[in-house]
Coordinates of C-alpha atoms and ligand atoms in Angstrom, one line a residue:
M252 CA -13.8 7.9 -10.2
A253 CA -13.8 4.3 -11.7
L254 CA -13.2 1.1 -10.4
R255 CA -9.8 -0.4 -11.4
N256 CA -9.0 -4.3 -12.2
I257 CA -6.8 -5.3 -9.3
I258 CA -4.3 -7.7 -10.8
E259 CA -2.9 -10.9 -8.6
D260 CA 0.1 -12.4 -7.8
G261 CA 2.1 -13.9 -10.7
H262 CA 1.1 -10.9 -12.9
P263 CA 4.7 -9.5 -14.2
S264 CA 3.6 -6.1 -13.2
L265 CA 3.5 -6.9 -9.7
G266 CA 7.1 -7.8 -9.9
M267 CA 8.6 -4.3 -11.5
V268 CA 10.3 -1.3 -9.7
C269 CA 8.0 1.6 -10.5
K270 CA 9.0 4.9 -12.2
P271 CA 8.7 8.3 -10.0
V272 CA 6.2 10.7 -10.7
K273 CA 7.6 13.7 -12.4
K274 CA 4.7 16.1 -12.2
V275 CA 1.4 15.9 -10.1
G276 CA -1.6 16.9 -12.2
D277 CA -5.3 16.0 -13.2
H278 CA -4.2 12.6 -14.5
E279 CA -2.3 11.5 -11.2
R280 CA -5.1 12.9 -9.1
E281 CA -7.5 10.5 -11.2
I282 CA -5.3 7.7 -10.6
L283 CA -4.9 8.4 -7.0
D284 CA -9.1 8.8 -6.7
D285 CA -9.4 5.8 -9.2
L286 CA -7.0 3.6 -6.4
T287 CA -9.0 5.1 -3.6
E288 CA -12.4 3.9 -4.7
T289 CA -10.8 0.7 -5.7
M290 CA -9.4 0.2 -2.4
R291 CA -12.5 0.8 -0.5
N292 CA -14.8 -1.4 -2.9
A293 CA -12.6 -4.1 -2.1
E294 CA -12.5 -3.1 1.7
G295 CA -8.7 -3.2 1.9
V296 CA -6.5 -0.5 4.1
G297 CA -4.0 0.2 1.2
L298 CA -3.7 -0.1 -2.7
A299 CA -0.6 0.8 -4.8
A300 CA -0.8 1.9 -8.4
P301 CA 1.5 -1.3 -9.7
Q302 CA -1.6 -3.4 -8.2
V303 CA -3.8 -1.8 -11.0
G304 CA -0.9 -2.3 -13.7
I305 CA 0.1 1.0 -13.4
L306 CA 3.8 1.4 -12.7
R307 CA 4.3 4.8 -11.1
R308 CA 5.3 5.1 -7.6
M309 CA 1.8 6.5 -5.9
V310 CA -0.1 4.7 -3.1
V311 CA -3.3 5.0 -1.1
I312 CA -3.7 3.9 2.6
E313 CA -6.4 4.6 4.3
V314 CA -6.5 3.7 8.4
D315 CA -8.6 5.0 11.0
D316 CA -10.6 6.9 8.5
Q317 CA -8.0 9.0 7.6
L318 CA -6.8 8.7 4.0
Y319 CA -3.4 9.0 2.6
Q320 CA -2.8 9.5 -1.1
L321 CA 1.0 9.3 -1.5
V322 CA 3.0 10.5 -4.5
N323 CA 6.8 9.4 -4.7
P324 CA 6.5 8.1 -1.0
V325 CA 10.0 7.4 0.7
I326 CA 10.8 5.9 4.1
T327 CA 12.9 8.5 6.0
E328 CA 13.0 7.1 9.6
S329 CA 12.2 3.9 11.0
E330 CA 12.3 2.5 14.8
G331 CA 11.2 -0.7 16.8
D332 CA 9.7 -3.7 15.5
Q333 CA 6.4 -5.5 15.1
F334 CA 5.5 -8.7 13.7
E335 CA 1.9 -9.3 12.8
Y336 CA -0.3 -10.8 10.0
E337 CA -0.6 -8.6 6.4
G338 CA -2.8 -9.7 3.9
C339 CA -2.8 -8.3 0.1
L340 CA -5.6 -7.5 -2.4
S341 CA -3.2 -9.2 -5.0
V342 CA -2.9 -12.3 -3.2
P343 CA -6.5 -13.0 -1.8
G344 CA -7.5 -15.6 0.6
M345 CA -3.7 -15.7 2.1
R346 CA -2.0 -14.2 5.0
G347 CA 1.6 -14.1 6.7
R348 CA 3.5 -12.5 9.2
V349 CA 5.9 -9.9 8.4
H350 CA 8.8 -8.0 10.3
R351 CA 8.0 -4.6 9.8
P352 CA 9.3 -1.3 12.0
A353 CA 6.8 -0.2 14.7
K354 CA 6.9 3.3 13.6
V355 CA 8.0 5.1 10.7
K356 CA 8.3 8.4 8.9
V357 CA 7.5 9.2 5.4
S358 CA 8.0 11.8 3.0
A359 CA 5.7 11.9 0.0
L360 CA 4.3 14.7 -2.6
D361 CA 0.4 14.9 -1.7
R362 CA -2.3 15.0 -4.6
N363 CA -1.1 19.0 -5.1
G364 CA 2.6 18.0 -5.6
E365 CA 3.3 19.4 -2.0
P366 CA 6.0 17.6 -0.2
R367 CA 4.5 16.4 3.0
E368 CA 5.7 14.4 6.3
Y369 CA 3.9 11.5 7.6
E370 CA 4.1 9.4 10.7
G371 CA 2.5 6.1 11.4
E372 CA 2.9 3.5 14.2
G373 CA 1.2 -0.1 14.2
L374 CA -1.4 -1.1 11.5
L375 CA -0.3 2.3 9.6
A376 CA 3.2 1.9 9.6
R377 CA 2.9 -1.5 8.5
A378 CA 0.6 -0.3 5.7
F379 CA 3.3 2.2 4.9
C380 CA 5.9 -0.8 4.3
H381 CA 3.6 -3.0 2.5
E382 CA 2.6 -0.4 0.1
L383 CA 6.0 0.9 -0.6
D384 CA 7.3 -2.4 -1.1
H385 CA 4.8 -2.8 -4.0
L386 CA 6.8 0.0 -5.7
D387 CA 9.6 -1.6 -5.7
G388 CA 7.9 -4.9 -6.9
I389 CA 8.1 -6.7 -3.5
L390 CA 5.2 -8.7 -2.4
Y391 CA 4.9 -9.4 1.4
N392 CA 4.7 -13.4 0.9
S393 CA 8.3 -13.3 -0.5
K394 CA 9.2 -12.2 3.2
C395 CA 6.5 -13.2 5.3
E396 CA 6.5 -16.4 7.9
D397 CA 3.3 -18.6 8.9
Y398 CA 2.0 -17.9 5.5
E399 CA -1.6 -19.5 5.6
R400 CA -4.9 -19.6 3.8
I401 CA -7.3 -16.9 5.8
T402 CA -10.4 -19.0 7.5
D403 CA -11.8 -16.0 8.8
P404 CA -11.5 -13.4 6.1
V405 CA -13.6 -10.9 8.4
E406 CA -10.4 -10.3 10.4
E407 CA -8.0 -9.3 7.8
D408 CA -7.0 -6.1 6.9
E409 CA -5.8 -6.6 3.0
E410 CA -3.4 -4.3 1.7
Ligands
ZN208 ZN1 -0.6 -5.5 -1.2

């Protein structure tokens, strides 16, 4: 595994729509592991492949000590609404509130290429939505409110 460089807001790769992964093999597993190591090193709760300059539909999320490594993820169901602060490892030092579903279901391939279903609410639902947005070139600050500089970074969950 290796740490990757996280690119920041303003880099053109963050605005691109990522291509689906055709086959999950050793190369893709290596990317998922690098994303995981990079996310943990940055103390984030999620990281998407385009944030390290790889324009493929892969994300990692870690919430409540549960690690999710998702390939070609799609939100299949969503319900309710939440309006909470989000941060992003590609937008350091900032946060903003975003309307997200309270609960989502996601289908994706796992690291072995097997189709899986995932369910998340609260922070996990926000993380699914935030990371999947990255795959379509969308940063949370393009649709947030109360956008502001973080004064107490310790309390933030950066994705
Ligand atoms: Zn992000």
